Amino acid sequence: MAENNRIKPFWSPQPRQRDFMARPEFEALYGGAAGGGKSDALLAEALRQVDLPQYRGLILRKTYPQLSQLVDRSMELYPAAAPGARYNQSRHFWQFPSGAKIQFGSMQYTSDRINYQGKRFDYIAFDELTQFSWEEYAYMFSRCRPGGAGARCYIRASANPGGRGHGWVKERFITPAPAMTTIWQELEVAVPGGGVEKKRQGRIFVPSTVFDNRILMDNDPDYAWRLAMLPEAEKKALLYGDWDSFSGQVFLEWRNDPAGYRTRVNTHVIAPFRVPREWSVYRGFDFGYTRPFAVGWYAVDGDGRVYRIRELYGCTGVPNEGVRWEPARIADAIRDIERDDPNLEGRTIRGIADPSIFDESRGESVAAMMERRGVYFDKGDNHRLAGKMQLHHRLAFDEEGRPMLYVFSTCVHFIRTVPQLVYDAANVEDIDTEGEDHIYDECRYVLMERPISPPERRARDVRRVTGPLDEYAGTVW
C-alpha cells in the first residue's frame, strides 16, 4: 500500500467517541444530547477505510443546507488526515489519493431515497437521525454493500431526542436495552436449493452529553448552562439526553409512572381491572391498509372519566407499516375480541370511526363491508384541533393528581405512539400526520363524543431530571 494513501494522525477521539468508534455492530447510534461530539465522530469514522481504492462513504443530512457545517468541519479534518484529498464542490464528495470517495447527501423527501438506487456504500452515516423516517433509514440497508474484497460495511448515526423520527429511533435503539448493550435481531434468508440461513445482526446505542466533551467544556464552560436555560422539555432532551421529553412533543402532560399503576395518582398508565357493568363502553376505529389500522375500546365511569381498556393495532412490527387486512378481517377480529374479553362480552358497545370509512365514491364503503360482518360504527367528529384539545384536557391532572383519561398498561401501542407525536412544521397547531398517529386519531373520535371543558386548575408539576449540573446548584455565577 502506498504510503501517501495512509491516514496521518490528525485528531484524537475523546473517551465516549472512542467507545462509539470501536463498536463492531452493524448499526450504532451515538448521542442523545447536545454537545457530545457527534459530528466529529461521524466524520472521523468515515475515514477509516479511505486507503482502499474501492471504498465509498456516504454522510447524510435531511437537507443539503443542513450539510454546510459538516462540510466545513471536513475541510479542517480531511486534508490533515489525507494530504492530497480534494473536495468536489459541485458534486459534494471528497476524492482521496487512493481513489476512495466520501459523499455528502440529503433525503429531504422520502421519495429522494430512490436517488441512491443502484449505488453502493461501505459506510453510511445519518447525522440527526430523528429527522429521518423509518422508510428512509431502512431503505439504505440495501445500499450498504462492498465494492470489493476487504471492506467492512456498516451504518452509523447521531441523534438528539425530538423530530418526526423520534418514536421509531427510540423504539429501535433506546427502549429494547440499556445503553451500551447490544440489541440482537434474528434474521433468516432462504438460500438457493432450499433451506434457510440464519444470522444475528446487532445494533447499539452509545450515549453522550456535553459532559463527555471535555474539549468543549474547557473551551466554553458556560455552554452547559445555556442548555439549562432552555424550556423544560428541550433542557431535559438536549442537556441530559432524556428520550421521554423533547422539543416538539405535543402531549407534554403525559406521565407513565409505575408507582401510580395501582394508586392511579400522577400517572396515565394503570393496572387493568374488571370494568363495572354499568359503565358505558365505546369503540374507536381508524382504518389503514398499508398504514396500520387502530381499534381502541374505552370505558366511561360515572364521573365521565375515560379508561382505554383494550386495543387492536394492525402493525407489522415495523414502525408505521400496516398488516394489509381487509375490512372484513378486521371486523371478524373485533367480534372475536368483544366475544371473549370479560370487560367487553355481552355489552352494548358504540362504535365511533373516521368519517372517511363511509365514503362510497369508489364502491362499497369500508363501513358497509364491516356492517356485513356485524360490526357497526357511527361517524366521528373529525375536527382535528378540537379533538386534540380534548386529549389535552383529559390528560391534565387535577389537584389530587388524577387525569380524566387513563390507559391500561396492556395498551402498549397507545403508550408507545401517542407520547411520541410531534407538531407539524407547516401547521404548528396540529399533529404531524407523517408520524404514527393512527391510535391518536381513533382516540380523539371517541373523546369528541364525550367532550369536557378545560380543567380549572392543574397540579403543579414538580418533576425534574437530575444530572451533572446538580453539583453546582446554589453557585453564584
Coordinates of C-alpha atoms in Angstrom, one line a residue:
M1 CA 0.0 0.0 0.0
A2 CA 1.4 3.4 -1.0
E3 CA 2.5 5.5 2.0
N4 CA 0.6 8.5 0.7
N5 CA -2.7 6.5 0.8
R6 CA -2.4 6.0 4.6
I7 CA -4.2 8.1 7.1
K8 CA -2.0 10.5 9.1
P9 CA -2.6 11.3 12.7
F10 CA -4.9 14.2 12.7
W11 CA -7.5 14.0 15.5
S12 CA -7.8 12.2 18.8
P13 CA -11.2 10.9 19.9
Q14 CA -12.4 11.6 23.4
P15 CA -13.3 8.6 25.6
R16 CA -17.0 8.4 24.6
Q17 CA -16.3 9.0 20.9
R18 CA -13.7 6.2 21.2
D19 CA -16.4 3.9 22.6
F20 CA -18.7 4.7 19.7
M21 CA -16.0 4.2 17.0
A22 CA -14.9 0.9 18.5
R23 CA -18.3 -0.8 18.2
P24 CA -18.5 -3.9 16.0
E25 CA -22.3 -3.9 15.4
F26 CA -23.8 -3.2 12.0
E27 CA -25.8 -0.3 13.4
A28 CA -24.7 2.2 16.1
L29 CA -26.5 5.3 17.3
Y30 CA -24.4 8.0 19.1
G31 CA -25.5 10.9 21.2
G32 CA -28.8 11.6 22.7
A33 CA -27.9 15.2 23.9
A34 CA -26.3 18.3 22.5
G35 CA -22.6 18.9 22.6
G36 CA -21.4 15.3 22.8
G37 CA -19.1 15.5 19.7
K38 CA -21.4 13.6 17.4
S39 CA -20.5 15.2 14.1
D40 CA -16.8 14.8 14.6
A41 CA -17.3 11.1 15.4
L42 CA -19.2 10.5 12.2
L43 CA -16.8 12.4 10.1
A44 CA -13.7 10.7 11.5
E45 CA -15.3 7.3 11.3
A46 CA -15.9 7.8 7.6
L47 CA -12.1 8.0 7.1
R48 CA -11.4 4.5 8.5
Q49 CA -11.2 2.8 5.1
V50 CA -10.1 5.6 2.7
D51 CA -6.9 3.7 2.0
L52 CA -9.0 1.2 -0.1
P53 CA -9.5 2.4 -3.7
Q54 CA -12.9 0.9 -3.9
Y55 CA -14.2 2.4 -0.6
R56 CA -17.3 4.6 -0.8
G57 CA -18.7 6.5 2.2
L58 CA -21.9 8.5 2.5
I59 CA -22.8 11.1 5.1
L60 CA -26.5 12.2 5.1
R61 CA -28.5 15.1 6.5
K62 CA -32.1 15.7 5.9
T63 CA -31.5 18.7 3.6
Y64 CA -28.4 20.0 1.7
P65 CA -28.3 23.3 3.6
Q66 CA -28.0 21.4 6.8
L67 CA -24.8 19.8 5.5
S68 CA -22.9 23.1 5.5
Q69 CA -21.4 22.7 9.0
L70 CA -20.4 19.1 8.3
V71 CA -18.7 20.1 5.1
D72 CA -16.9 23.0 6.8
R73 CA -15.6 20.7 9.5
S74 CA -14.5 18.1 6.9
M75 CA -12.4 20.9 5.3
E76 CA -10.4 21.0 8.6
L77 CA -10.2 17.3 9.2
Y78 CA -9.8 15.5 5.8
P79 CA -6.8 17.3 4.3
A80 CA -5.0 16.9 7.6
A81 CA -5.8 13.2 7.6
A82 CA -5.1 12.5 3.9
P83 CA -2.8 15.1 2.2
G84 CA -3.9 15.3 -1.4
A85 CA -7.6 14.8 -0.7
R86 CA -9.7 17.1 -2.8
Y87 CA -13.3 18.3 -2.3
N88 CA -15.6 18.5 -5.4
Q89 CA -17.8 21.4 -4.5
S90 CA -20.4 20.9 -7.3
R91 CA -20.8 17.1 -6.7
H92 CA -20.4 17.2 -2.9
F93 CA -17.8 14.5 -2.4
W94 CA -14.2 14.1 -1.3
Q95 CA -11.7 12.3 -3.5
F96 CA -8.8 10.7 -1.7
P97 CA -5.4 9.7 -3.1
S98 CA -6.3 6.1 -3.1
G99 CA -9.4 6.7 -5.3
A100 CA -11.8 6.3 -2.3
K101 CA -14.7 8.7 -2.0
I102 CA -16.8 10.2 0.8
Q103 CA -20.0 11.8 -0.4
F104 CA -22.3 14.2 1.3
G105 CA -26.0 13.6 0.6
S106 CA -29.5 14.5 1.6
M107 CA -33.0 13.0 1.7
Q108 CA -35.4 15.9 2.1
Y109 CA -38.4 13.8 0.9
T110 CA -39.0 10.1 1.3
S111 CA -39.1 9.7 -2.5
D112 CA -35.5 11.1 -2.6
R113 CA -34.2 7.7 -1.3
I114 CA -34.6 6.5 -4.9
N115 CA -31.7 8.8 -5.8
Y116 CA -29.4 6.3 -4.2
Q117 CA -30.9 3.3 -6.1
G118 CA -28.2 1.4 -7.9
K119 CA -25.4 2.9 -5.7
R120 CA -23.4 1.2 -3.1
F121 CA -21.6 2.4 0.1
D122 CA -19.4 0.7 2.6
Y123 CA -20.1 3.3 5.3
I124 CA -23.4 5.2 5.6
A125 CA -23.9 7.8 8.3
F126 CA -27.0 9.7 9.3
D127 CA -26.5 13.0 11.1
E128 CA -29.5 13.8 13.3
L129 CA -31.3 10.5 12.6
T130 CA -34.5 11.6 14.3
Q131 CA -35.2 14.0 11.3
F132 CA -35.5 10.9 9.0
S133 CA -38.4 8.5 8.7
W134 CA -38.0 4.7 9.2
E135 CA -38.6 4.2 5.5
E136 CA -35.7 6.5 4.6
Y137 CA -33.3 4.9 7.1
A138 CA -34.3 1.3 6.3
Y139 CA -34.0 1.7 2.5
M140 CA -30.3 2.5 2.9
F141 CA -29.7 -1.0 4.3
S142 CA -30.0 -2.1 0.7
R143 CA -27.3 0.4 -0.4
C144 CA -24.8 -0.8 2.2
R145 CA -22.6 -3.3 0.3
P146 CA -18.9 -3.5 -0.6
G147 CA -17.3 -2.7 -3.8
G148 CA -14.5 -5.2 -3.4
A149 CA -12.8 -7.5 -1.0
G150 CA -11.5 -6.3 2.4
A151 CA -14.1 -3.6 3.0
R152 CA -16.4 -3.5 6.0
C153 CA -20.0 -2.5 5.6
Y154 CA -21.9 -0.8 8.4
I155 CA -24.2 2.1 9.4
R156 CA -23.7 4.8 12.0
A157 CA -25.9 7.6 13.1
S158 CA -26.2 10.5 15.6
A159 CA -29.3 12.0 17.1
N160 CA -30.9 14.2 19.7
P161 CA -34.4 13.4 21.1
G162 CA -37.2 15.1 19.1
G163 CA -38.2 15.4 15.5
R164 CA -40.7 13.4 13.4
G165 CA -38.5 10.3 13.7
H166 CA -38.2 10.3 17.5
G167 CA -40.6 7.5 18.0
W168 CA -39.1 4.9 15.7
V169 CA -35.5 5.8 16.7
K170 CA -36.4 5.4 20.4
E171 CA -38.1 2.1 19.7
R172 CA -35.2 0.8 17.7
F173 CA -32.2 1.9 19.8
I174 CA -33.4 3.2 23.2
T175 CA -36.3 1.1 24.5
P176 CA -35.1 -2.5 23.8
A177 CA -32.0 -2.5 26.0
P178 CA -29.9 -0.3 28.3
A179 CA -27.3 2.0 26.7
M180 CA -24.1 0.2 25.7
T181 CA -25.9 -3.1 25.4
T182 CA -26.1 -4.9 22.0
I183 CA -29.6 -5.4 20.7
W184 CA -29.7 -8.6 18.6
Q185 CA -32.0 -9.2 15.7
E186 CA -32.6 -12.7 14.4
L187 CA -32.6 -12.8 10.6
E188 CA -33.5 -15.6 8.2
V189 CA -32.6 -15.8 4.5
A190 CA -33.8 -18.5 2.1
V191 CA -30.8 -19.9 0.2
P192 CA -30.7 -21.4 -3.3
G193 CA -31.5 -25.1 -3.4
G194 CA -33.8 -24.9 -0.3
G195 CA -33.2 -24.3 3.3
V196 CA -32.8 -21.2 5.5
E197 CA -29.7 -19.5 6.6
K198 CA -29.9 -17.7 10.0
K199 CA -27.8 -14.9 11.4
R200 CA -27.9 -12.4 14.2
Q201 CA -27.4 -8.7 13.4
G202 CA -26.5 -6.3 16.2
R203 CA -27.2 -2.7 16.9
I204 CA -26.4 -0.5 19.9
F205 CA -26.9 3.0 21.5
V206 CA -23.8 4.8 22.7
P207 CA -24.9 7.8 24.8
S208 CA -23.1 11.1 25.1
T209 CA -23.8 14.5 26.6
V210 CA -21.9 17.8 26.7
F211 CA -20.3 16.5 29.9
D212 CA -18.5 13.8 27.8
N213 CA -17.0 16.6 25.6
R214 CA -14.2 17.9 27.8
I215 CA -12.7 20.0 25.0
L216 CA -16.0 21.9 24.6
M217 CA -16.4 22.2 28.3
D218 CA -12.9 23.6 28.7
N219 CA -13.3 26.0 25.8
D220 CA -16.8 27.1 26.7
P221 CA -17.7 26.2 30.3
D222 CA -20.9 28.2 30.0
Y223 CA -22.4 26.1 27.2
A224 CA -24.0 23.6 29.6
W225 CA -25.6 26.5 31.5
R226 CA -27.0 27.9 28.3
L227 CA -28.6 24.5 27.7
A228 CA -30.0 24.7 31.2
M229 CA -31.8 27.9 30.2
L230 CA -33.8 26.2 27.5
P231 CA -37.6 25.5 28.0
E232 CA -38.0 22.4 30.2
A233 CA -38.7 19.8 27.5
E234 CA -35.7 21.0 25.4
K235 CA -33.5 21.2 28.5
K236 CA -34.2 17.6 29.5
A237 CA -33.6 16.4 26.0
L238 CA -30.5 18.4 25.0
L239 CA -28.7 18.7 28.3
Y240 CA -29.5 15.3 29.8
G241 CA -30.5 13.2 26.8
D242 CA -34.0 12.4 28.2
W243 CA -35.8 10.5 25.5
D244 CA -39.2 10.9 27.2
S245 CA -39.2 14.7 26.9
F246 CA -38.2 16.6 23.7
S247 CA -38.8 19.7 21.7
G248 CA -41.9 19.5 19.5
Q249 CA -43.6 16.9 21.7
V250 CA -47.4 17.5 21.6
F251 CA -48.7 15.9 24.8
L252 CA -46.4 17.2 27.4
E253 CA -49.0 16.2 30.1
W254 CA -48.2 12.5 29.6
R255 CA -47.0 10.6 32.6
N256 CA -46.2 6.9 32.8
D257 CA -45.1 6.4 36.4
P258 CA -45.1 2.7 37.6
A259 CA -45.5 4.0 41.2
G260 CA -49.0 5.1 40.2
Y261 CA -50.1 1.9 38.4
R262 CA -52.4 0.9 41.2
T263 CA -52.9 4.2 43.1
R264 CA -53.9 6.0 39.8
V265 CA -52.1 9.1 41.0
N266 CA -49.7 11.2 38.8
T267 CA -49.8 8.7 36.0
H268 CA -52.0 7.9 33.0
V269 CA -51.0 4.2 32.8
I270 CA -52.7 2.0 35.3
A271 CA -53.1 -1.7 36.0
P272 CA -56.1 -3.4 34.3
F273 CA -59.2 -4.1 36.4
R274 CA -62.7 -5.5 35.9
V275 CA -64.9 -2.8 34.4
P276 CA -68.3 -2.4 36.2
R277 CA -71.2 -3.5 34.1
E278 CA -73.0 -0.1 34.4
W279 CA -70.2 1.8 32.7
S280 CA -70.6 2.8 29.1
V281 CA -68.2 1.4 26.5
Y282 CA -67.1 2.9 23.2
R283 CA -65.0 1.5 20.3
G284 CA -62.9 3.9 18.3
F285 CA -61.6 3.0 14.8
D286 CA -59.2 4.4 12.3
F287 CA -58.8 2.4 9.1
G288 CA -55.5 1.7 7.5
Y289 CA -54.2 -0.9 5.0
T290 CA -50.6 -0.1 4.0
R291 CA -50.5 2.0 7.2
P292 CA -51.7 0.5 10.5
F293 CA -55.4 0.4 11.4
A294 CA -56.3 1.1 15.0
V295 CA -59.1 0.0 17.2
G296 CA -59.5 1.1 20.8
W297 CA -62.1 0.2 23.5
Y298 CA -62.9 2.9 26.1
A299 CA -65.0 2.6 29.3
V300 CA -66.5 5.7 30.9
D301 CA -67.3 5.8 34.6
G302 CA -70.0 7.7 36.4
D303 CA -67.8 10.8 36.7
G304 CA -67.2 10.9 32.9
R305 CA -63.6 9.7 33.3
V306 CA -62.4 7.6 30.3
Y307 CA -60.4 4.4 30.5
R308 CA -58.7 2.8 27.5
I309 CA -59.2 -0.8 28.3
R310 CA -58.3 -2.8 25.1
E311 CA -56.7 -2.2 21.7
L312 CA -56.2 -3.9 18.4
Y313 CA -53.4 -2.4 16.3
G314 CA -52.7 -3.6 12.8
C315 CA -48.9 -3.0 12.6
T316 CA -46.4 -5.5 11.3
G317 CA -43.8 -4.6 13.9
V318 CA -42.1 -2.2 11.5
P319 CA -42.9 1.3 12.6
N320 CA -46.0 2.7 10.8
E321 CA -46.3 -0.3 8.4
G322 CA -49.8 -1.8 8.2
V323 CA -50.6 -5.5 8.1
R324 CA -52.9 -5.0 5.0
W325 CA -56.0 -6.6 6.4
E326 CA -59.3 -6.3 4.5
P327 CA -62.2 -4.6 6.4
A328 CA -64.0 -8.0 6.8
R329 CA -61.0 -9.5 8.6
I330 CA -60.7 -6.5 10.9
A331 CA -64.4 -6.8 11.7
D332 CA -64.0 -10.5 12.5
A333 CA -61.1 -9.8 14.8
I334 CA -63.3 -7.1 16.6
R335 CA -66.1 -9.6 17.0
D336 CA -63.8 -12.2 18.5
I337 CA -62.4 -9.7 21.0
E338 CA -65.8 -8.5 22.0
R339 CA -67.0 -12.1 22.5
D340 CA -64.0 -13.3 24.5
D341 CA -62.9 -10.3 26.6
P342 CA -64.7 -10.3 30.0
N343 CA -64.7 -6.5 30.0
L344 CA -66.5 -6.4 26.6
E345 CA -68.5 -9.6 26.4
G346 CA -72.3 -9.1 26.4
R347 CA -72.1 -5.3 26.4
T348 CA -73.7 -2.7 24.2
I349 CA -70.7 -1.0 22.5
R350 CA -71.0 2.1 20.5
G351 CA -68.5 2.3 17.6
I352 CA -67.1 5.7 16.5
A353 CA -64.9 5.9 13.4
D354 CA -63.2 8.2 10.9
P355 CA -65.9 9.6 8.6
S356 CA -63.9 8.5 5.6
I357 CA -64.8 4.9 6.1
F358 CA -68.4 5.8 5.0
D359 CA -67.2 7.1 1.6
E360 CA -68.9 5.2 -1.3
S361 CA -67.4 7.2 -4.2
R362 CA -65.2 4.2 -5.2
G363 CA -67.6 1.4 -4.5
E364 CA -68.7 -0.3 -1.3
S365 CA -67.5 1.6 1.8
V366 CA -65.3 0.2 4.5
A367 CA -68.2 0.8 6.9
A368 CA -70.6 -1.2 4.8
M369 CA -68.1 -4.1 4.5
M370 CA -67.8 -4.3 8.3
E371 CA -71.6 -4.0 8.8
R372 CA -72.0 -7.2 6.7
R373 CA -69.8 -8.9 9.4
G374 CA -72.0 -7.4 12.2
V375 CA -69.7 -4.6 13.3
Y376 CA -71.2 -1.1 13.3
F377 CA -69.8 2.4 13.5
D378 CA -71.2 6.0 13.7
K379 CA -69.3 8.9 12.0
G380 CA -66.9 10.5 14.3
D381 CA -66.3 14.2 14.7
N382 CA -63.1 14.9 12.7
H383 CA -62.4 18.5 13.8
R384 CA -58.7 18.0 14.3
L385 CA -57.8 20.8 16.6
A386 CA -60.9 20.4 18.8
G387 CA -60.1 16.7 19.1
K388 CA -56.5 17.5 20.0
M389 CA -57.6 19.9 22.7
Q390 CA -60.0 17.2 24.2
L391 CA -57.0 14.9 24.6
H392 CA -55.0 17.8 26.3
H393 CA -58.0 18.5 28.6
R394 CA -58.3 14.8 29.6
L395 CA -54.5 14.3 30.2
A396 CA -54.3 17.2 32.5
F397 CA -54.1 16.3 36.2
D398 CA -56.3 17.8 38.9
E399 CA -55.1 18.8 42.3
E400 CA -55.2 15.2 43.6
G401 CA -53.0 14.1 40.7
R402 CA -55.8 12.4 38.7
P403 CA -56.5 12.9 35.0
M404 CA -59.7 12.4 33.1
L405 CA -58.1 9.7 30.8
Y406 CA -56.4 6.5 32.0
V407 CA -54.8 3.8 29.8
F408 CA -54.5 0.2 30.8
S409 CA -50.9 -1.0 30.9
T410 CA -51.8 -3.7 28.4
C411 CA -52.5 -1.0 25.7
V412 CA -48.8 -1.0 24.7
H413 CA -49.2 0.7 21.3
F414 CA -51.0 3.7 22.7
I415 CA -48.3 4.0 25.3
R416 CA -45.7 3.8 22.6
T417 CA -47.1 6.0 19.9
V418 CA -49.2 8.9 21.4
P419 CA -46.5 10.3 23.7
Q420 CA -44.1 10.4 20.7
L421 CA -46.3 12.6 18.5
V422 CA -44.8 15.9 17.3
Y423 CA -46.2 19.1 15.8
D424 CA -46.5 19.6 12.0
A425 CA -43.8 22.0 10.8
A426 CA -46.2 23.6 8.3
N427 CA -49.2 23.6 10.7
V428 CA -47.8 24.3 14.1
E429 CA -51.1 23.8 15.9
D430 CA -51.7 20.3 14.6
I431 CA -50.1 16.8 14.7
D432 CA -47.6 15.8 12.1
T433 CA -49.6 13.3 10.2
E434 CA -46.4 11.6 8.8
G435 CA -45.9 10.2 12.3
E436 CA -47.6 7.1 13.7
D437 CA -50.9 8.9 14.6
H438 CA -53.5 6.2 14.0
I439 CA -54.2 5.4 17.6
Y440 CA -54.4 9.1 18.4
D441 CA -57.0 9.5 15.6
E442 CA -59.3 6.8 16.9
C443 CA -58.9 8.1 20.4
R444 CA -60.0 11.7 19.5
Y445 CA -63.1 10.4 17.7
V446 CA -64.2 8.8 21.0
L447 CA -63.3 11.8 23.1
M448 CA -65.2 14.1 20.9
E449 CA -68.3 12.1 21.8
R450 CA -67.7 13.0 25.4
P451 CA -66.2 16.5 25.3
I452 CA -65.2 18.2 28.5
S453 CA -64.2 21.7 29.4
P454 CA -60.7 22.7 30.2
P455 CA -59.7 21.9 33.8
E456 CA -59.8 24.9 36.1
R457 CA -56.6 24.1 37.9
R458 CA -53.7 21.7 37.4
A459 CA -51.5 20.3 40.0
R460 CA -48.0 21.8 39.9
D461 CA -45.5 19.5 38.1
V462 CA -42.5 19.1 40.4
R463 CA -40.7 16.5 38.3
R464 CA -37.1 17.3 37.4
V465 CA -34.3 15.4 35.6
T466 CA -31.1 15.3 37.6
G467 CA -27.7 15.4 36.1
P468 CA -24.1 16.6 36.4
L469 CA -25.1 20.3 36.8
D470 CA -26.7 19.5 40.1
E471 CA -23.3 19.7 41.8
Y472 CA -23.3 23.4 41.0
A473 CA -26.7 24.1 42.5
G474 CA -26.7 27.2 44.6
T475 CA -23.5 28.5 42.9
V476 CA -23.5 32.2 42.2
W477 CA -22.4 33.0 38.6

